[in-house]
């Protein structure tokens, strides 16, 4: 198919895509009933179902999963001899956080400086709209050239696991030759990139207890064991002087063999303040894609405002451990738990609560689907396609790798670093949405031939 013709076709459909994204962003589809009414997620799921039905996906339906979320599924069978492609994305979003940090309402799609702002504009409602845009462009030309399955997840951001359970129980609903997981993006806007690896996840909550209750810091401080000080000292044992994660029994010397991640680019992407050093004795790519990394997600301790002159009797911290491909996340969690017990100072009491784990992922990239993706992306962007890893995890990828061992799984999307996903002022670059939709349409067309 002529690239210029498809570019023009998608360009004409962009106003409809803008309208779609505005409607989707308006749903407060945070999969946590403590924050927003669950009816918002239901309404978003129904919108996604109806939108894909409107572009010709047959049998679109809502299936309740084991975590209570609604999965959106549909399937248009392949013409004789053509492959089937699964298009995945999720309609649930991260909470907006402190809305005063946003420069426009988080659930109102707002155009500013050439970008479209709103929670989920990129992660991952922008990717849902990318799928819709590509399918609309193809349907203008006639029947779909390949079989298409659509899967819309309703609890990806909360890690509920409902969709993964559904895939294990009913793999026939996900059967495909190529799976396009639209929950990633390019290394930077205008630079076509495929994500080929994901780190896995192993979280724990560590609790320190040292005293029966709060005691006066003037009367007892100095000899009384301070639980908060013990926690700080324990947490510091998880990093070396260079900032690399060091956990007893866990390899922290992996190296990344794909595209580099230049220091200057990373500093800009991450918003590192001037003069502040980057962590790790290796490269940035080593640190974020090939090595384990522990992050302190939160600490339970007295707040500064209202704190008393007292020795803290107990304190807790939630830790997020990311593990690279080749590392068993359960074994990594075991190592972290053992390390926390072994390094706690002053014989304080330690309890570690385990949270769920997810497997790391590495894609096989030598099949016809990847070849078609590279050709399409290179044609649309006019430059060579790179490969990167991602520090985050998408548990569905490893589950699909298990239940669909012959399928190719590729990760792509509209979420380049300037999108600031999960943070205030999340946004999408509409030109990325447009170009990625063109590329996806070209891939489906070429595989159909």
CSV table of C-alpha atoms in Angstrom, one decimal:
chain,number,residue,atom,x,y,z
A,1,UNK,CA,0.0,0.0,0.0
A,2,UNK,CA,1.2,3.5,-0.8
A,3,UNK,CA,2.6,5.2,2.3
A,4,UNK,CA,1.6,8.7,1.2
A,5,UNK,CA,-1.9,7.6,0.5
A,6,UNK,CA,-2.3,6.1,4.0
A,7,UNK,CA,-0.7,9.1,5.6
A,8,UNK,CA,-3.3,11.4,3.9
A,9,UNK,CA,-6.1,9.0,4.9
A,10,UNK,CA,-5.1,9.0,8.6
A,11,UNK,CA,-4.6,12.8,8.5
A,12,UNK,CA,-8.2,13.3,7.4
A,13,UNK,CA,-9.3,11.2,10.3
A,14,UNK,CA,-7.4,13.1,13.0
A,15,UNK,CA,-10.3,15.4,14.0
A,16,UNK,CA,-12.4,12.3,14.8
A,17,UNK,CA,-9.4,10.9,16.8
A,18,UNK,CA,-9.2,14.1,18.8
A,19,UNK,CA,-12.9,13.8,19.6
A,20,UNK,CA,-12.6,10.2,20.6
A,21,UNK,CA,-9.7,10.9,22.9
A,22,UNK,CA,-11.5,13.8,24.5
A,23,UNK,CA,-14.5,11.5,25.3
A,24,UNK,CA,-12.2,8.8,26.6
A,25,UNK,CA,-10.1,11.1,28.8
A,26,UNK,CA,-13.3,12.4,30.4
A,27,UNK,CA,-14.0,9.1,32.1
A,28,UNK,CA,-12.4,9.0,35.5
A,29,UNK,CA,-11.5,5.3,34.9
A,30,UNK,CA,-9.2,4.8,37.9
A,31,UNK,CA,-9.6,1.2,38.9
A,32,UNK,CA,-9.8,1.9,42.6
A,33,UNK,CA,-13.2,2.4,44.1
A,34,UNK,CA,-11.7,4.3,47.0
A,35,UNK,CA,-10.8,7.1,44.7
A,36,UNK,CA,-13.5,7.2,42.0
A,37,UNK,CA,-16.9,5.5,41.5
A,38,UNK,CA,-16.5,2.1,39.7
A,39,UNK,CA,-19.3,3.2,37.3
A,40,UNK,CA,-16.6,5.4,35.6
A,41,UNK,CA,-14.6,2.3,34.6
A,42,UNK,CA,-17.8,0.5,33.5
A,43,UNK,CA,-18.7,3.5,31.3
A,44,UNK,CA,-15.2,3.6,29.8
A,45,UNK,CA,-15.4,-0.1,29.0
A,46,UNK,CA,-18.7,0.3,27.3
A,47,UNK,CA,-17.4,3.2,25.3
A,48,UNK,CA,-14.4,1.1,24.1
A,49,UNK,CA,-16.7,-1.8,23.2
A,50,UNK,CA,-19.0,0.4,21.2
A,51,UNK,CA,-16.2,2.2,19.5
A,52,UNK,CA,-14.5,-0.9,18.2
A,53,UNK,CA,-17.9,-2.4,17.2
A,54,UNK,CA,-18.4,0.8,15.1
A,55,UNK,CA,-15.2,0.2,13.2
A,56,UNK,CA,-16.3,-3.3,12.3
A,57,UNK,CA,-14.8,-5.5,15.0
A,58,UNK,CA,-17.3,-8.4,15.4
A,59,UNK,CA,-18.6,-9.8,18.6
A,60,UNK,CA,-17.3,-7.1,20.8
A,61,UNK,CA,-18.3,-7.9,24.4
A,62,UNK,CA,-17.5,-7.1,28.1
A,63,UNK,CA,-16.2,-10.0,30.2
A,64,UNK,CA,-15.9,-9.7,33.9
A,65,UNK,CA,-12.5,-10.9,35.1
A,66,UNK,CA,-11.3,-12.4,38.4
A,67,UNK,CA,-10.4,-9.0,39.9
A,68,UNK,CA,-13.8,-7.5,39.0
A,69,UNK,CA,-12.6,-5.4,36.1
A,70,UNK,CA,-14.2,-5.6,32.7
A,71,UNK,CA,-12.2,-6.8,29.7
A,72,UNK,CA,-13.2,-5.6,26.3
A,73,UNK,CA,-12.8,-8.3,23.6
A,74,UNK,CA,-13.8,-8.7,20.0
A,75,UNK,CA,-12.8,-10.7,17.0
A,76,UNK,CA,-13.1,-10.3,13.2
A,77,UNK,CA,-12.0,-13.6,11.7
A,78,UNK,CA,-9.1,-13.6,9.2
A,79,UNK,CA,-9.7,-13.9,5.4
A,80,UNK,CA,-8.5,-17.3,4.1
A,81,UNK,CA,-4.7,-17.6,4.4
A,82,UNK,CA,-4.3,-14.3,6.3
A,83,UNK,CA,-2.9,-14.1,9.8
A,84,UNK,CA,-4.6,-12.7,12.9
A,85,UNK,CA,-3.3,-9.7,14.8
A,86,UNK,CA,-4.3,-8.9,18.4
A,87,UNK,CA,-4.4,-5.2,19.3
A,88,UNK,CA,-4.1,-4.6,23.0
A,89,UNK,CA,-4.3,-1.5,25.2
A,90,UNK,CA,-6.0,-0.5,28.5
A,91,UNK,CA,-8.6,2.0,29.4
A,92,UNK,CA,-7.9,2.3,33.1
A,93,UNK,CA,-5.6,5.1,34.2
A,94,UNK,CA,-3.4,6.2,37.0
A,95,UNK,CA,-5.0,8.6,39.6
A,96,UNK,CA,-4.4,12.2,38.8
A,97,UNK,CA,-2.7,12.9,42.1
A,98,UNK,CA,-2.6,16.5,43.4
A,99,UNK,CA,-4.7,18.2,40.8
A,100,UNK,CA,-3.3,21.6,41.7
A,101,UNK,CA,-0.1,20.5,40.0
A,102,UNK,CA,-1.9,20.3,36.7
A,103,UNK,CA,-2.0,23.3,34.4
A,104,UNK,CA,-5.4,22.1,33.0
A,105,UNK,CA,-8.1,19.8,34.4
A,106,UNK,CA,-6.7,16.2,34.3
A,107,UNK,CA,-10.0,14.7,32.9
A,108,UNK,CA,-10.5,17.3,30.2
A,109,UNK,CA,-8.5,16.9,27.1
A,110,UNK,CA,-6.8,20.3,26.6
A,111,UNK,CA,-4.6,21.4,23.7
A,112,UNK,CA,-1.5,23.5,24.6
A,113,UNK,CA,1.8,24.1,22.8
A,114,UNK,CA,0.9,21.5,20.2
A,115,UNK,CA,0.2,18.7,22.6
A,116,UNK,CA,-3.0,17.2,24.0
A,117,UNK,CA,-3.1,17.1,27.8
A,118,UNK,CA,-5.1,14.9,30.1
A,119,UNK,CA,-4.8,11.8,32.3
A,120,UNK,CA,-4.6,8.8,30.0
A,121,UNK,CA,-3.9,11.0,26.9
A,122,UNK,CA,-0.9,8.8,26.2
A,123,UNK,CA,-1.1,6.0,28.8
A,124,UNK,CA,-3.1,4.4,27.6
A,125,UNK,CA,-6.2,5.9,26.0
A,126,UNK,CA,-4.1,7.5,23.3
A,127,UNK,CA,-3.0,4.0,22.3
A,128,UNK,CA,-6.6,2.8,22.2
A,129,UNK,CA,-7.4,5.7,19.8
A,130,UNK,CA,-4.3,4.8,17.8
A,131,UNK,CA,-5.8,1.3,17.2
A,132,UNK,CA,-9.2,2.9,16.3
A,133,UNK,CA,-7.6,5.3,13.9
A,134,UNK,CA,-5.6,2.6,12.1
A,135,UNK,CA,-8.7,0.4,11.8
A,136,UNK,CA,-10.9,3.3,10.5
A,137,UNK,CA,-8.3,4.1,7.8
A,138,UNK,CA,-8.3,0.4,6.7
A,139,UNK,CA,-12.1,0.0,6.7
A,140,UNK,CA,-12.4,2.9,4.3
A,141,UNK,CA,-10.6,0.6,1.8
A,142,UNK,CA,-12.9,-2.4,2.4
A,143,UNK,CA,-12.9,-5.5,4.6
A,144,UNK,CA,-10.0,-5.8,7.0
A,145,UNK,CA,-7.1,-7.6,5.3
A,146,UNK,CA,-6.2,-9.7,8.4
A,147,UNK,CA,-8.0,-11.2,11.3
A,148,UNK,CA,-8.2,-8.7,14.2
A,149,UNK,CA,-8.7,-9.3,17.9
A,150,UNK,CA,-9.1,-6.4,20.2
A,151,UNK,CA,-8.4,-6.6,24.0
A,152,UNK,CA,-9.0,-3.6,26.3
A,153,UNK,CA,-7.8,-4.1,29.8
A,154,UNK,CA,-9.6,-2.5,32.8
A,155,UNK,CA,-7.1,-3.0,35.6
A,156,UNK,CA,-3.6,-2.7,34.1
A,157,UNK,CA,-2.5,0.2,36.3
A,158,UNK,CA,-3.6,-1.5,39.6
A,159,UNK,CA,-2.0,-4.8,38.7
A,160,UNK,CA,-5.2,-6.7,39.5
A,161,UNK,CA,-4.3,-9.6,37.3
A,162,UNK,CA,-7.8,-10.2,36.0
A,163,UNK,CA,-6.9,-10.1,32.3
A,164,UNK,CA,-3.9,-12.4,32.9
A,165,UNK,CA,-6.2,-14.9,34.7
A,166,UNK,CA,-8.6,-14.7,31.7
A,167,UNK,CA,-5.8,-15.4,29.2
A,168,UNK,CA,-4.7,-18.5,31.2
A,169,UNK,CA,-8.3,-19.8,31.5
A,170,UNK,CA,-9.4,-19.0,28.0
A,171,UNK,CA,-6.4,-18.6,25.7
A,172,UNK,CA,-8.6,-19.1,22.6
A,173,UNK,CA,-9.9,-15.5,23.2
A,174,UNK,CA,-6.4,-14.2,22.6
A,175,UNK,CA,-5.2,-16.5,19.8
A,176,UNK,CA,-3.2,-14.6,17.3
A,177,UNK,CA,-0.1,-14.7,15.1
A,178,UNK,CA,1.1,-11.2,16.1
A,179,UNK,CA,0.3,-9.3,19.3
A,180,UNK,CA,0.7,-5.6,19.2
A,181,UNK,CA,0.8,-4.4,22.8
A,182,UNK,CA,0.2,-0.7,22.7
A,183,UNK,CA,1.5,0.4,26.1
A,184,UNK,CA,4.9,1.8,25.2
A,185,UNK,CA,6.3,4.3,22.7
A,186,UNK,CA,9.3,5.8,20.9
A,187,UNK,CA,12.5,6.7,22.6
A,188,UNK,CA,11.7,10.3,21.6
A,189,UNK,CA,9.1,11.9,19.4
A,190,UNK,CA,10.0,11.3,15.8
A,191,UNK,CA,12.4,8.4,16.5
A,192,UNK,CA,10.7,5.0,15.7
A,193,UNK,CA,11.4,2.5,18.4
A,194,UNK,CA,10.3,-1.0,19.4
A,195,UNK,CA,10.5,-2.1,23.0
A,196,UNK,CA,11.9,-5.7,23.2
A,197,UNK,CA,12.3,-6.3,27.0
A,198,UNK,CA,10.5,-5.5,30.2
A,199,UNK,CA,11.7,-5.7,33.8
A,200,UNK,CA,9.6,-7.8,36.1
A,201,UNK,CA,8.3,-6.7,39.5
A,202,UNK,CA,8.6,-7.9,43.1
A,203,UNK,CA,7.2,-5.6,45.8
A,204,UNK,CA,7.4,-5.9,49.6
A,205,UNK,CA,6.5,-3.8,52.7
A,206,UNK,CA,9.0,-3.9,55.5
A,207,UNK,CA,7.9,-3.1,59.1
A,208,UNK,CA,10.3,-2.1,61.9
A,209,UNK,CA,9.3,-2.2,65.5
A,210,UNK,CA,11.6,-1.2,68.4
A,211,UNK,CA,9.5,0.2,71.3
A,212,UNK,CA,6.1,-0.4,72.9
A,213,UNK,CA,5.1,3.2,72.2
A,214,UNK,CA,6.3,6.8,71.7
A,215,UNK,CA,8.7,8.1,74.4
A,216,UNK,CA,10.1,11.5,75.1
A,217,UNK,CA,13.2,12.2,73.0
A,218,UNK,CA,14.8,14.4,75.6
A,219,UNK,CA,14.4,11.8,78.4
A,220,UNK,CA,15.2,8.6,76.4
A,221,UNK,CA,16.7,9.7,73.1
A,222,UNK,CA,20.3,8.4,72.6
A,223,UNK,CA,19.9,5.0,74.2
A,224,UNK,CA,16.3,4.1,73.1
A,225,UNK,CA,16.3,2.3,69.7
A,226,UNK,CA,14.7,4.6,67.1
A,227,UNK,CA,12.6,2.6,64.7
A,228,UNK,CA,12.7,5.3,62.0
A,229,UNK,CA,16.5,5.6,62.2
A,230,UNK,CA,16.7,1.8,62.0
A,231,UNK,CA,14.5,1.9,58.9
A,232,UNK,CA,16.6,4.6,57.3
A,233,UNK,CA,19.8,2.6,58.0
A,234,UNK,CA,18.3,-0.6,56.6
A,235,UNK,CA,17.1,1.1,53.4
A,236,UNK,CA,20.5,2.6,52.9
A,237,UNK,CA,22.0,-0.9,52.7
A,238,UNK,CA,20.1,-1.5,49.5
A,239,UNK,CA,22.3,0.9,47.5
A,240,UNK,CA,26.1,1.1,47.1
A,241,UNK,CA,28.1,4.3,46.8
A,242,UNK,CA,27.4,4.6,43.0
A,243,UNK,CA,23.7,4.1,43.6
A,244,UNK,CA,23.4,0.6,42.1
A,245,UNK,CA,21.0,-1.7,43.9
A,246,UNK,CA,22.9,-4.2,46.0
A,247,UNK,CA,20.8,-7.1,47.5
A,248,UNK,CA,22.6,-10.1,48.9
A,249,UNK,CA,22.4,-13.0,46.4
A,250,UNK,CA,21.1,-10.8,43.4
A,251,UNK,CA,23.3,-10.1,40.4
A,252,UNK,CA,23.5,-6.3,39.8
A,253,UNK,CA,26.1,-6.2,37.0
A,254,UNK,CA,24.0,-6.8,33.9
A,255,UNK,CA,24.7,-4.8,30.7
A,256,UNK,CA,22.4,-3.7,27.9
A,257,UNK,CA,23.3,-4.7,24.3
A,258,UNK,CA,20.7,-2.7,22.4
A,259,UNK,CA,20.3,1.0,21.7
A,260,UNK,CA,22.1,3.3,24.2
A,261,UNK,CA,20.3,5.8,26.4
A,262,UNK,CA,22.5,8.9,26.4
A,263,UNK,CA,23.0,10.6,29.7
A,264,UNK,CA,21.9,14.0,28.5
A,265,UNK,CA,18.7,12.5,27.0
A,266,UNK,CA,17.9,10.6,30.2
A,267,UNK,CA,18.5,13.7,32.4
A,268,UNK,CA,16.0,15.6,30.3
A,269,UNK,CA,13.5,12.8,30.1
A,270,UNK,CA,13.6,12.2,33.9
A,271,UNK,CA,13.8,15.9,34.9
A,272,UNK,CA,17.0,15.4,36.8
A,273,UNK,CA,18.0,18.7,38.5
A,274,UNK,CA,21.1,20.4,37.4
A,275,UNK,CA,24.2,19.3,39.3
A,276,UNK,CA,22.5,16.1,40.7
A,277,UNK,CA,24.4,12.9,39.7
A,278,UNK,CA,22.9,10.0,37.9
A,279,UNK,CA,23.0,6.6,39.7
A,280,UNK,CA,24.9,3.5,38.7
A,281,UNK,CA,28.5,2.7,37.8
A,282,UNK,CA,27.3,1.4,34.5
A,283,UNK,CA,25.5,3.1,31.6
A,284,UNK,CA,22.0,4.5,31.9
A,285,UNK,CA,20.7,1.7,29.7
A,286,UNK,CA,22.4,-0.9,32.0
A,287,UNK,CA,20.7,0.7,35.0
A,288,UNK,CA,17.2,1.0,33.7
A,289,UNK,CA,16.9,-2.0,31.4
A,290,UNK,CA,19.5,-4.7,32.4
A,291,UNK,CA,19.9,-4.5,36.2
A,292,UNK,CA,17.7,-4.8,39.3
A,293,UNK,CA,16.5,-1.6,40.8
A,294,UNK,CA,14.9,-1.0,44.2
A,295,UNK,CA,12.7,2.1,44.7
A,296,UNK,CA,11.3,3.3,48.0
A,297,UNK,CA,7.7,4.0,47.1
A,298,UNK,CA,6.5,5.2,50.5
A,299,UNK,CA,7.3,5.4,54.2
A,300,UNK,CA,4.9,5.3,57.1
A,301,UNK,CA,6.3,7.7,59.8
A,302,UNK,CA,5.2,10.8,61.6
A,303,UNK,CA,4.7,13.7,59.2
A,304,UNK,CA,6.9,16.8,59.7
A,305,UNK,CA,4.0,19.0,60.5
A,306,UNK,CA,2.6,18.0,63.8
A,307,UNK,CA,5.5,15.8,64.8
A,308,UNK,CA,6.3,15.5,68.5
A,309,UNK,CA,9.6,15.4,70.4
A,310,UNK,CA,9.4,11.7,70.7
A,311,UNK,CA,11.4,8.6,69.7
A,312,UNK,CA,9.5,6.7,66.9
A,313,UNK,CA,8.5,3.2,68.0
A,314,UNK,CA,7.6,1.7,64.6
A,315,UNK,CA,8.0,2.6,60.9
A,316,UNK,CA,7.3,0.9,57.6
A,317,UNK,CA,8.3,1.3,54.0
A,318,UNK,CA,7.0,-0.1,50.7
A,319,UNK,CA,9.7,-1.2,48.3
A,320,UNK,CA,9.4,-1.7,44.6
A,321,UNK,CA,12.0,-4.1,43.1
A,322,UNK,CA,12.3,-4.2,39.3
A,323,UNK,CA,14.1,-7.3,37.9
A,324,UNK,CA,15.6,-7.7,34.4
A,325,UNK,CA,14.9,-10.5,31.9
A,326,UNK,CA,16.8,-13.7,33.0
A,327,UNK,CA,16.0,-13.1,36.7
A,328,UNK,CA,13.3,-15.1,38.5
A,329,UNK,CA,11.2,-12.4,40.3
A,330,UNK,CA,10.2,-14.8,43.1
A,331,UNK,CA,13.8,-15.6,43.8
A,332,UNK,CA,14.6,-11.9,43.7
A,333,UNK,CA,11.9,-11.2,46.2
A,334,UNK,CA,13.3,-14.0,48.4
A,335,UNK,CA,16.7,-12.4,48.3
A,336,UNK,CA,15.2,-9.0,49.2
A,337,UNK,CA,13.3,-10.4,52.2
A,338,UNK,CA,16.4,-12.2,53.4
A,339,UNK,CA,18.5,-9.1,53.0
A,340,UNK,CA,16.1,-7.0,55.0
A,341,UNK,CA,16.2,-9.4,57.8
A,342,UNK,CA,20.0,-9.8,57.7
A,343,UNK,CA,20.8,-6.1,57.6
A,344,UNK,CA,18.3,-4.7,60.2
A,345,UNK,CA,20.4,-2.9,62.9
A,346,UNK,CA,20.2,-3.0,66.7
A,347,UNK,CA,18.2,-6.3,66.8
A,348,UNK,CA,15.0,-4.4,66.0
A,349,UNK,CA,12.0,-6.5,65.1
A,350,UNK,CA,11.5,-6.9,61.4
A,351,UNK,CA,8.4,-8.2,59.5
A,352,UNK,CA,8.2,-8.3,55.7
A,353,UNK,CA,4.9,-8.6,53.9
A,354,UNK,CA,5.2,-9.8,50.3
A,355,UNK,CA,3.1,-8.4,47.5
A,356,UNK,CA,2.6,-10.0,44.1
A,357,UNK,CA,5.4,-10.6,41.5
A,358,UNK,CA,5.4,-10.3,37.8
A,359,UNK,CA,7.8,-12.0,35.3
A,360,UNK,CA,10.2,-10.0,33.2
A,361,UNK,CA,9.8,-10.3,29.4
A,362,UNK,CA,12.1,-10.6,26.4
A,363,UNK,CA,10.6,-10.6,22.9
A,364,UNK,CA,11.7,-12.8,20.0
A,365,UNK,CA,12.3,-10.3,17.1
A,366,UNK,CA,13.1,-12.5,14.1
A,367,UNK,CA,9.7,-13.2,12.8
A,368,UNK,CA,7.6,-11.8,9.9
A,369,UNK,CA,5.5,-9.6,12.2
A,370,UNK,CA,8.6,-7.8,13.4
A,371,UNK,CA,9.9,-7.5,9.9
A,372,UNK,CA,6.6,-5.9,8.8
A,373,UNK,CA,6.7,-3.5,11.8
A,374,UNK,CA,10.3,-2.4,11.0
A,375,UNK,CA,9.4,-1.7,7.4
A,376,UNK,CA,6.3,0.2,8.2
A,377,UNK,CA,7.9,2.3,11.0
A,378,UNK,CA,10.9,3.1,8.8
A,379,UNK,CA,8.7,4.1,5.9
A,380,UNK,CA,6.5,6.4,8.0
A,381,UNK,CA,9.3,8.0,10.0
A,382,UNK,CA,12.0,8.0,7.4
A,383,UNK,CA,14.7,6.6,9.6
A,384,UNK,CA,16.0,3.4,11.0
A,385,UNK,CA,14.0,1.7,13.8
A,386,UNK,CA,15.7,1.2,17.1
A,387,UNK,CA,15.1,-1.2,20.0
A,388,UNK,CA,15.0,-0.4,23.7
A,389,UNK,CA,14.0,-1.9,26.9
A,390,UNK,CA,11.6,-0.6,29.5
A,391,UNK,CA,12.0,-0.5,33.2
A,392,UNK,CA,8.3,-1.1,33.8
A,393,UNK,CA,6.4,-4.4,33.6
A,394,UNK,CA,3.4,-5.5,31.6
A,395,UNK,CA,2.4,-8.9,33.1
A,396,UNK,CA,0.2,-9.8,30.2
A,397,UNK,CA,3.2,-10.1,27.9
A,398,UNK,CA,4.7,-13.0,29.8
A,399,UNK,CA,1.3,-14.7,30.2
A,400,UNK,CA,0.7,-14.5,26.5
A,401,UNK,CA,4.2,-15.8,25.8
A,402,UNK,CA,3.2,-18.9,27.8
A,403,UNK,CA,-0.3,-19.5,26.4
A,404,UNK,CA,0.6,-18.4,22.8
A,405,UNK,CA,4.1,-19.8,22.4
A,406,UNK,CA,4.1,-19.4,18.6
A,407,UNK,CA,2.9,-15.8,18.5
A,408,UNK,CA,5.1,-12.8,18.0
A,409,UNK,CA,4.7,-10.1,20.7
A,410,UNK,CA,5.7,-6.5,19.9
A,411,UNK,CA,5.5,-3.5,22.2
A,412,UNK,CA,4.9,0.0,20.7
A,413,UNK,CA,2.7,3.0,21.1
A,414,UNK,CA,2.5,6.8,21.5
A,415,UNK,CA,4.1,7.2,25.0
A,416,UNK,CA,7.4,9.0,24.3
A,417,UNK,CA,9.2,10.5,27.3
A,418,UNK,CA,7.7,14.0,26.9
A,419,UNK,CA,4.3,12.5,27.6
A,420,UNK,CA,5.1,12.4,31.3
A,421,UNK,CA,2.9,9.4,31.9
A,422,UNK,CA,1.7,8.8,35.5
A,423,UNK,CA,2.6,12.4,36.4
A,424,UNK,CA,0.9,15.8,36.3
A,425,UNK,CA,0.3,17.3,32.9
A,426,UNK,CA,0.4,13.9,31.1
A,427,UNK,CA,0.1,14.6,27.3
A,428,UNK,CA,0.3,13.1,23.9
A,429,UNK,CA,2.0,14.5,20.8
A,430,UNK,CA,-0.8,14.3,18.1
A,431,UNK,CA,1.9,13.8,15.4
A,432,UNK,CA,3.0,10.6,17.2
A,433,UNK,CA,-0.6,9.4,17.4
A,434,UNK,CA,-1.0,10.1,13.7
A,435,UNK,CA,2.3,8.5,12.5
A,436,UNK,CA,1.9,5.4,14.8
A,437,UNK,CA,-1.6,4.9,13.4
A,438,UNK,CA,-0.3,5.0,9.9
A,439,UNK,CA,2.4,2.5,10.7
A,440,UNK,CA,-0.1,0.1,12.3
A,441,UNK,CA,-2.4,0.4,9.3
A,442,UNK,CA,0.5,-0.4,7.0
A,443,UNK,CA,1.5,-3.4,9.0
A,444,UNK,CA,-2.0,-4.9,8.9
A,445,UNK,CA,-2.3,-4.2,5.2
A,446,UNK,CA,1.1,-5.8,4.4
A,447,UNK,CA,0.4,-8.9,6.5
A,448,UNK,CA,-2.9,-9.3,4.7
A,449,UNK,CA,-1.0,-9.4,1.4
